[in-house]
Amino acid sequence: MSTLKGAKWVLNDLKKNGYEAFIVGGAVRDYLLKEPLNDIDITTNAKPHQVSKIFKTKPTGLKYGTVTVFMNNETYEVTTYRIDGEYSDSRHPEYVTFSETVEEDVKRRDFTINGLLMTASNEIIDYVDGKEDLKNKIIRTIGNPIDRFNEDALRILRAFYFQSKLGFQIDKDTRDAISQMKYKLKDIAMERIFNEIIKIFKGKYVKRALHSLITTGVHHELPGLSKGIEFVNQMEDIPFIDAFFTLAFTLNQSVPKEWPFSNKHRHKYETASKLALAHDQFDAYTLYTYGLELCLLANKVNYMLGKSKNQKNKIENDFENLPIQSDLDLKLRATDMIKLTGKKAGAWVKQLQTEMVIEVINRRLENKKETLEAYALERMKGV
């Protein structure tokens, strides 16, 4: 957590020790837009070891000149003015060179609206026309957009994130460069791409960002998502993340292996999309087998696709009224079956248990011990 007041203390302490320092980046942008401030970054001509002599710090990015400063239970990333070296992985510079001026530091950054500086007295310093772009609601790279995206291809998705967050338009030259350079996203780790997609979908202006993803063709670089993005772009209300991914993978008819989902989420999207493809109604056994969450998700997808009505209330009510919701709810245990029949344990126990579940779920058999015992003895007679 960072606060503007605390950041100014850091600036003043650096200044007292003979160094320059400024708040930089998103915090300045959000301050001018009167938006809440989250993380506050600071840039300075003090080297990391010099910063560490003044504050309690942690070396969180020494290769890039960054230390985290701890002050009054708050944290601030403090980075030395720098010029970036060559980028070989489309994400990080191979090396950095400390710079003498803050202007050189600012001009290595991504977008003009993120290149503004603020002093401890709230003076705004602008070397990149960021204030003008804020005023005109424009997202524009600092310098040549081809160079910026060549350096760090993730900036392509960052442009859409800022559009989703702020509602700004993407400058034509920047947009054209995105269309030209979108293939560079293949060099970016899918974890980073996934995180940006999540952030895009959380934005207030997500529809504008989705439209831009489509018009630039970037959505085709996102495995299995292009049909989903095109579909939800036509919707009045954009679905939440789980519903979007399930919809996209239903239209794609598979969950691409490239996405770094947890096992839990991959199972959710694979199963819910298969359910949506196979069912427009959810009977008792389907509800019992797959559970409430997955059936609701599949129904939501089918509703968005126009394949069925919104059955949320019915599904919830049917699930609540299931005679049993787990085989553990059966009144006859596996050990009881073995004792009752006098047979050795084997595959027959699970098979018989499954038969009982189906009969109970469909209300053809009461879930009472004596009733289940009678059913078991009848089924195993002569076996």
Short mmCIF file of C-alpha atoms in Angstrom, two decimals:
data_model
loop_
_atom_site.label_atom_id
_atom_site.label_comp_id
_atom_site.label_asym_id
_atom_site.label_seq_id
_atom_site.Cartn_x
_atom_site.Cartn_y
_atom_site.Cartn_z
CA MET A 1 0.00 0.00 0.00
CA SER A 2 1.23 3.50 -0.86
CA THR A 3 -0.07 6.97 -0.11
CA LEU A 4 0.70 10.30 -1.74
CA LYS A 5 1.64 11.76 1.63
CA GLY A 6 4.16 8.99 2.27
CA ALA A 7 5.60 9.29 -1.23
CA LYS A 8 6.25 12.98 -0.66
CA TRP A 9 8.16 12.11 2.54
CA VAL A 10 10.37 9.85 0.44
CA LEU A 11 10.91 12.64 -2.11
CA ASN A 12 11.77 15.14 0.60
CA ASP A 13 14.18 12.79 2.36
CA LEU A 14 15.97 12.11 -0.91
CA LYS A 15 16.13 15.84 -1.62
CA LYS A 16 17.53 16.53 1.89
CA ASN A 17 20.32 14.11 1.08
CA GLY A 18 21.18 15.97 -2.12
CA TYR A 19 19.27 13.93 -4.71
CA GLU A 20 16.50 14.62 -7.20
CA ALA A 21 13.32 12.56 -6.97
CA PHE A 22 9.87 12.56 -8.56
CA ILE A 23 6.67 10.57 -8.44
CA VAL A 24 6.30 9.03 -11.88
CA GLY A 25 3.90 7.01 -14.00
CA GLY A 26 0.40 5.84 -13.25
CA ALA A 27 0.14 7.61 -9.90
CA VAL A 28 0.63 11.00 -11.56
CA ARG A 29 -1.87 10.12 -14.28
CA ASP A 30 -4.48 9.02 -11.75
CA TYR A 31 -3.82 12.05 -9.55
CA LEU A 32 -4.60 14.36 -12.48
CA LEU A 33 -7.66 12.31 -13.37
CA LYS A 34 -8.78 12.45 -9.72
CA GLU A 35 -8.75 8.65 -9.59
CA PRO A 36 -7.73 6.64 -6.48
CA LEU A 37 -3.99 6.05 -6.22
CA ASN A 38 -2.66 2.53 -5.67
CA ASP A 39 1.04 1.81 -6.10
CA ILE A 40 3.19 4.93 -6.26
CA ASP A 41 6.51 4.73 -8.11
CA ILE A 42 9.41 7.10 -7.56
CA THR A 43 12.31 7.90 -9.87
CA THR A 44 15.55 9.45 -8.65
CA ASN A 45 19.15 10.14 -9.59
CA ALA A 46 20.26 8.35 -6.39
CA LYS A 47 21.77 4.94 -7.04
CA PRO A 48 20.20 1.92 -5.29
CA HIS A 49 22.96 1.69 -2.69
CA GLN A 50 22.55 5.39 -1.93
CA VAL A 51 18.79 4.98 -1.49
CA SER A 52 19.45 2.07 0.86
CA LYS A 53 21.61 4.29 3.08
CA ILE A 54 18.65 6.63 3.64
CA PHE A 55 15.74 4.19 4.00
CA LYS A 56 14.96 0.65 5.02
CA THR A 57 14.88 -1.12 1.65
CA LYS A 58 14.61 -4.46 -0.11
CA PRO A 59 16.45 -5.15 -3.40
CA THR A 60 13.50 -6.04 -5.63
CA GLY A 61 15.04 -5.23 -9.01
CA LEU A 62 18.68 -4.25 -8.65
CA LYS A 63 19.39 -5.31 -12.25
CA TYR A 64 17.06 -2.50 -13.31
CA GLY A 65 18.02 -0.06 -10.56
CA THR A 66 15.00 -0.68 -8.35
CA VAL A 67 14.68 -1.06 -4.59
CA THR A 68 11.51 -1.13 -2.51
CA VAL A 69 11.46 1.48 0.24
CA PHE A 70 9.59 0.74 3.48
CA MET A 71 8.17 3.72 5.33
CA ASN A 72 5.42 3.77 7.98
CA ASN A 73 3.98 0.40 6.89
CA GLU A 74 3.92 1.59 3.30
CA THR A 75 6.04 0.53 0.32
CA TYR A 76 7.39 2.49 -2.63
CA GLU A 77 9.36 1.26 -5.63
CA VAL A 78 12.27 3.65 -6.10
CA THR A 79 14.19 3.36 -9.37
CA THR A 80 17.31 5.19 -10.50
CA TYR A 81 17.08 7.21 -13.72
CA ARG A 82 18.07 4.82 -16.47
CA ILE A 83 18.39 4.19 -20.19
CA ASP A 84 17.43 0.68 -21.32
CA GLY A 85 19.79 -1.46 -23.38
CA GLU A 86 18.84 -3.94 -26.08
CA TYR A 87 15.68 -6.03 -25.69
CA SER A 88 16.16 -9.64 -26.84
CA ASP A 89 13.09 -11.29 -25.29
CA SER A 90 10.42 -8.73 -26.31
CA ARG A 91 9.93 -7.97 -22.62
CA HIS A 92 13.05 -6.94 -20.66
CA PRO A 93 16.22 -5.02 -21.51
CA GLU A 94 19.43 -7.07 -21.45
CA TYR A 95 21.01 -4.33 -19.35
CA VAL A 96 20.36 -0.80 -18.17
CA THR A 97 22.60 2.24 -17.95
CA PHE A 98 22.02 4.76 -15.22
CA SER A 99 21.13 8.14 -16.68
CA GLU A 100 22.05 11.62 -15.55
CA THR A 101 18.68 13.24 -16.34
CA VAL A 102 15.08 12.42 -15.57
CA GLU A 103 14.10 13.42 -19.11
CA GLU A 104 16.11 10.51 -20.53
CA ASP A 105 14.47 8.18 -18.02
CA VAL A 106 10.95 9.29 -18.92
CA LYS A 107 11.50 8.84 -22.63
CA ARG A 108 12.16 5.09 -22.24
CA ARG A 109 8.66 4.54 -20.80
CA ASP A 110 5.56 3.20 -22.56
CA PHE A 111 2.76 5.76 -23.02
CA THR A 112 2.71 9.53 -22.73
CA ILE A 113 -0.01 9.45 -20.06
CA ASN A 114 2.37 7.33 -17.95
CA GLY A 115 5.38 9.59 -18.56
CA LEU A 116 4.41 12.48 -16.29
CA LEU A 117 6.41 13.53 -13.23
CA MET A 118 5.26 15.17 -10.00
CA THR A 119 7.31 16.93 -7.36
CA ALA A 120 6.67 17.00 -3.62
CA SER A 121 4.93 20.35 -4.12
CA ASN A 122 2.52 18.84 -6.72
CA GLU A 123 4.24 20.52 -9.67
CA ILE A 124 3.71 18.46 -12.86
CA ILE A 125 6.67 18.11 -15.20
CA ASP A 126 5.90 16.91 -18.72
CA TYR A 127 8.56 16.04 -21.30
CA VAL A 128 6.31 13.88 -23.51
CA ASP A 129 3.06 15.88 -23.98
CA GLY A 130 1.30 13.55 -21.58
CA LYS A 131 -0.90 16.31 -20.15
CA GLU A 132 -2.21 17.11 -23.62
CA ASP A 133 -3.00 13.45 -24.27
CA LEU A 134 -4.73 13.20 -20.90
CA LYS A 135 -6.81 16.23 -21.80
CA ASN A 136 -7.70 14.79 -25.22
CA LYS A 137 -8.15 11.25 -23.83
CA ILE A 138 -5.55 9.69 -26.09
CA ILE A 139 -3.34 6.64 -25.54
CA ARG A 140 -0.09 7.22 -27.42
CA THR A 141 3.34 5.67 -27.10
CA ILE A 142 6.32 7.78 -26.12
CA GLY A 143 8.37 8.05 -29.30
CA ASN A 144 8.13 5.57 -32.16
CA PRO A 145 5.42 2.96 -31.39
CA ILE A 146 7.22 0.26 -33.40
CA ASP A 147 10.26 0.72 -31.17
CA ARG A 148 8.19 0.66 -27.98
CA PHE A 149 6.40 -2.57 -28.95
CA ASN A 150 9.62 -4.15 -30.19
CA GLU A 151 11.12 -3.49 -26.77
CA ASP A 152 8.18 -4.89 -24.83
CA ALA A 153 5.34 -6.56 -26.71
CA LEU A 154 3.21 -6.72 -23.57
CA ARG A 155 2.69 -2.98 -24.09
CA ILE A 156 0.30 -3.97 -26.88
CA LEU A 157 -2.12 -5.45 -24.33
CA ARG A 158 -1.34 -2.65 -21.88
CA ALA A 159 -2.76 -0.19 -24.42
CA PHE A 160 -6.07 -2.09 -24.36
CA TYR A 161 -5.96 -2.27 -20.56
CA PHE A 162 -5.66 1.51 -20.29
CA GLN A 163 -8.47 1.89 -22.82
CA SER A 164 -10.65 -0.42 -20.73
CA LYS A 165 -9.73 1.41 -17.52
CA LEU A 166 -9.94 4.99 -18.79
CA GLY A 167 -12.14 4.89 -21.89
CA PHE A 168 -9.52 6.73 -23.98
CA GLN A 169 -8.97 6.29 -27.71
CA ILE A 170 -5.77 4.73 -29.00
CA ASP A 171 -3.79 7.09 -31.23
CA LYS A 172 -3.81 6.09 -34.92
CA ASP A 173 -0.04 5.58 -35.24
CA THR A 174 -0.06 3.53 -32.04
CA ARG A 175 -3.02 1.50 -33.27
CA ASP A 176 -1.37 0.87 -36.66
CA ALA A 177 1.81 -0.27 -34.92
CA ILE A 178 -0.22 -2.64 -32.75
CA SER A 179 -1.73 -4.21 -35.88
CA GLN A 180 1.71 -4.55 -37.40
CA MET A 181 3.47 -5.87 -34.28
CA LYS A 182 0.80 -8.11 -32.76
CA TYR A 183 2.70 -11.25 -33.76
CA LYS A 184 5.29 -10.31 -31.12
CA LEU A 185 2.86 -11.41 -28.41
CA LYS A 186 3.98 -14.98 -29.10
CA ASP A 187 7.23 -14.08 -27.35
CA ILE A 188 5.44 -13.11 -24.12
CA ALA A 189 4.81 -15.60 -21.31
CA MET A 190 1.16 -16.64 -21.26
CA GLU A 191 0.97 -15.85 -17.53
CA ARG A 192 1.59 -12.19 -18.33
CA ILE A 193 -0.91 -12.19 -21.19
CA PHE A 194 -3.51 -13.90 -18.99
CA ASN A 195 -3.09 -11.26 -16.27
CA GLU A 196 -3.60 -8.43 -18.78
CA ILE A 197 -6.74 -10.11 -20.19
CA ILE A 198 -8.18 -10.33 -16.68
CA LYS A 199 -7.46 -6.63 -16.10
CA ILE A 200 -9.02 -5.68 -19.44
CA PHE A 201 -12.25 -7.46 -18.51
CA LYS A 202 -12.41 -5.67 -15.17
CA GLY A 203 -12.34 -2.21 -16.78
CA LYS A 204 -15.31 0.12 -16.90
CA TYR A 205 -14.87 0.58 -20.65
CA VAL A 206 -14.17 -3.04 -21.56
CA LYS A 207 -16.34 -2.89 -24.70
CA ARG A 208 -14.10 -0.21 -26.22
CA ALA A 209 -11.05 -2.35 -25.54
CA LEU A 210 -12.70 -5.46 -27.03
CA HIS A 211 -13.62 -3.51 -30.15
CA SER A 212 -9.99 -2.41 -30.48
CA LEU A 213 -8.74 -5.97 -29.95
CA ILE A 214 -10.91 -6.98 -32.90
CA THR A 215 -10.14 -4.09 -35.26
CA THR A 216 -6.39 -4.52 -34.74
CA GLY A 217 -6.64 -8.30 -35.09
CA VAL A 218 -4.93 -8.87 -31.75
CA HIS A 219 -7.76 -11.17 -30.63
CA HIS A 220 -6.50 -13.75 -33.14
CA GLU A 221 -3.24 -13.90 -31.18
CA LEU A 222 -5.08 -15.07 -28.05
CA PRO A 223 -5.53 -18.88 -28.29
CA GLY A 224 -9.17 -19.94 -28.33
CA LEU A 225 -10.55 -16.50 -27.46
CA SER A 226 -11.19 -14.84 -30.82
CA LYS A 227 -14.74 -16.18 -31.33
CA GLY A 228 -15.62 -15.40 -27.72
CA ILE A 229 -14.32 -11.83 -27.98
CA GLU A 230 -16.22 -11.26 -31.22
CA PHE A 231 -19.38 -12.67 -29.65
CA VAL A 232 -19.35 -10.71 -26.39
CA ASN A 233 -18.44 -7.53 -28.26
CA GLN A 234 -21.98 -7.68 -29.68
CA MET A 235 -23.57 -8.09 -26.25
CA GLU A 236 -25.02 -5.25 -24.22
CA ASP A 237 -23.59 -6.56 -20.94
CA ILE A 238 -20.13 -8.13 -20.84
CA PRO A 239 -20.05 -11.36 -18.80
CA PHE A 240 -17.71 -11.90 -15.87
CA ILE A 241 -14.42 -13.73 -16.35
CA ASP A 242 -15.56 -17.33 -15.74
CA ALA A 243 -18.58 -16.95 -18.00
CA PHE A 244 -16.48 -15.31 -20.72
CA PHE A 245 -13.81 -18.02 -20.75
CA THR A 246 -16.44 -20.78 -20.71
CA LEU A 247 -18.31 -19.09 -23.57
CA ALA A 248 -15.11 -18.63 -25.58
CA PHE A 249 -14.01 -22.24 -25.09
CA THR A 250 -17.51 -23.51 -25.88
CA LEU A 251 -17.37 -21.66 -29.20
CA ASN A 252 -13.81 -22.89 -29.69
CA GLN A 253 -14.88 -26.43 -28.66
CA SER A 254 -11.71 -26.87 -26.59
CA VAL A 255 -9.56 -25.22 -23.93
CA PRO A 256 -6.17 -24.48 -25.52
CA LYS A 257 -3.26 -25.90 -23.55
CA GLU A 258 -1.34 -22.62 -23.76
CA TRP A 259 -3.36 -20.89 -21.03
CA PRO A 260 -1.75 -21.16 -17.57
CA PHE A 261 -4.92 -22.02 -15.68
CA SER A 262 -4.79 -23.75 -12.35
CA ASN A 263 -6.00 -27.35 -12.46
CA LYS A 264 -9.19 -26.20 -10.76
CA HIS A 265 -9.95 -23.53 -13.35
CA ARG A 266 -8.96 -25.67 -16.33
CA HIS A 267 -11.32 -28.40 -15.07
CA LYS A 268 -14.07 -25.82 -14.59
CA TYR A 269 -13.79 -24.40 -18.12
CA GLU A 270 -13.36 -27.80 -19.81
CA THR A 271 -16.29 -29.38 -17.97
CA ALA A 272 -18.67 -26.41 -18.16
CA SER A 273 -18.03 -25.94 -21.89
CA LYS A 274 -18.64 -29.68 -22.53
CA LEU A 275 -21.84 -29.44 -20.51
CA ALA A 276 -22.96 -26.42 -22.53
CA LEU A 277 -22.28 -28.26 -25.77
CA ALA A 278 -24.12 -31.40 -24.63
CA HIS A 279 -27.06 -30.07 -22.58
CA ASP A 280 -29.71 -27.39 -22.80
CA GLN A 281 -31.58 -28.93 -19.85
CA PHE A 282 -30.10 -30.25 -16.61
CA ASP A 283 -31.80 -33.29 -15.16
CA ALA A 284 -31.36 -34.57 -11.62
CA TYR A 285 -28.50 -36.94 -12.44
CA THR A 286 -26.58 -34.24 -14.35
CA LEU A 287 -26.99 -31.87 -11.40
CA TYR A 288 -25.85 -34.60 -9.02
CA THR A 289 -22.87 -35.58 -11.20
CA TYR A 290 -21.52 -32.13 -12.07
CA GLY A 291 -22.71 -29.97 -9.21
CA LEU A 292 -24.49 -26.65 -9.01
CA GLU A 293 -21.68 -24.29 -10.06
CA LEU A 294 -20.83 -26.04 -13.32
CA CYS A 295 -24.47 -26.50 -14.34
CA LEU A 296 -25.23 -22.84 -13.68
CA LEU A 297 -22.17 -21.80 -15.69
CA ALA A 298 -23.14 -24.05 -18.61
CA ASN A 299 -26.70 -22.71 -18.55
CA LYS A 300 -25.43 -19.13 -18.52
CA VAL A 301 -23.33 -19.84 -21.60
CA ASN A 302 -26.25 -21.48 -23.40
CA TYR A 303 -28.45 -18.54 -22.48
CA MET A 304 -25.90 -16.09 -23.92
CA LEU A 305 -25.73 -18.21 -27.05
CA GLY A 306 -29.51 -18.23 -27.35
CA LYS A 307 -29.69 -22.03 -26.99
CA SER A 308 -31.84 -22.06 -23.85
CA LYS A 309 -33.69 -19.90 -21.36
CA ASN A 310 -32.08 -18.60 -18.21
CA GLN A 311 -32.83 -21.49 -15.85
CA LYS A 312 -30.87 -20.21 -12.84
CA ASN A 313 -33.78 -20.35 -10.38
CA LYS A 314 -34.93 -23.77 -11.59
CA ILE A 315 -31.44 -25.26 -11.47
CA GLU A 316 -30.84 -23.92 -7.96
CA ASN A 317 -34.22 -25.20 -6.77
CA ASP A 318 -33.76 -28.63 -8.40
CA PHE A 319 -30.30 -28.98 -6.89
CA GLU A 320 -31.54 -27.98 -3.44
CA ASN A 321 -34.26 -30.64 -3.67
CA LEU A 322 -32.07 -33.52 -4.81
CA PRO A 323 -32.71 -36.54 -2.56
CA ILE A 324 -28.95 -36.88 -2.13
CA GLN A 325 -26.04 -34.69 -3.23
CA SER A 326 -23.24 -37.23 -2.71
CA ASP A 327 -22.89 -41.01 -2.57
CA LEU A 328 -21.90 -40.42 1.05
CA ASP A 329 -25.54 -39.50 1.63
CA LEU A 330 -26.68 -43.04 0.78
CA LYS A 331 -28.04 -44.75 3.90
CA LEU A 332 -26.29 -47.98 2.91
CA ARG A 333 -22.49 -47.88 3.07
CA ALA A 334 -20.08 -50.00 1.03
CA THR A 335 -19.11 -51.91 4.18
CA ASP A 336 -22.81 -52.56 4.81
CA MET A 337 -23.21 -54.02 1.29
CA ILE A 338 -20.28 -56.41 1.79
CA LYS A 339 -21.57 -57.54 5.19
CA LEU A 340 -25.14 -57.86 3.91
CA THR A 341 -24.26 -59.99 0.85
CA GLY A 342 -21.35 -61.90 2.34
CA LYS A 343 -19.32 -61.23 -0.79
CA LYS A 344 -15.72 -60.09 -1.02
CA ALA A 345 -14.98 -56.45 -1.80
CA GLY A 346 -14.63 -55.72 -5.50
CA ALA A 347 -15.77 -53.65 -8.45
CA TRP A 348 -19.35 -54.84 -7.87
CA VAL A 349 -19.58 -52.60 -4.77
CA LYS A 350 -18.99 -49.37 -6.71
CA GLN A 351 -21.25 -50.54 -9.54
CA LEU A 352 -24.08 -51.33 -7.15
CA GLN A 353 -23.59 -48.06 -5.33
CA THR A 354 -23.81 -46.15 -8.62
CA GLU A 355 -27.03 -47.98 -9.52
CA MET A 356 -28.52 -47.03 -6.15
CA VAL A 357 -27.53 -43.39 -6.63
CA ILE A 358 -29.24 -43.27 -10.03
CA GLU A 359 -32.40 -44.89 -8.66
CA VAL A 360 -32.50 -42.59 -5.62
CA ILE A 361 -31.74 -39.45 -7.64
CA ASN A 362 -34.59 -40.27 -10.01
CA ARG A 363 -36.88 -40.99 -7.04
CA ARG A 364 -37.47 -44.61 -8.03
CA LEU A 365 -35.90 -45.79 -4.80
CA GLU A 366 -36.20 -44.36 -1.30
CA ASN A 367 -33.00 -43.51 0.53
CA LYS A 368 -33.82 -45.70 3.51
CA LYS A 369 -31.47 -48.38 4.80
CA GLU A 370 -34.01 -51.19 4.75
CA THR A 371 -35.16 -50.25 1.22
CA LEU A 372 -31.59 -50.11 -0.05
CA GLU A 373 -30.80 -53.44 1.63
CA ALA A 374 -33.71 -55.07 -0.13
CA TYR A 375 -32.61 -53.58 -3.46
CA ALA A 376 -29.03 -54.79 -2.93
CA LEU A 377 -30.10 -58.35 -2.05
CA GLU A 378 -32.39 -58.51 -5.09
CA ARG A 379 -29.70 -57.19 -7.46
CA MET A 380 -27.03 -59.55 -6.13
CA LYS A 381 -29.26 -62.61 -6.07
CA GLY A 382 -27.59 -65.38 -7.99
CA VAL A 383 -24.48 -63.26 -8.77
#
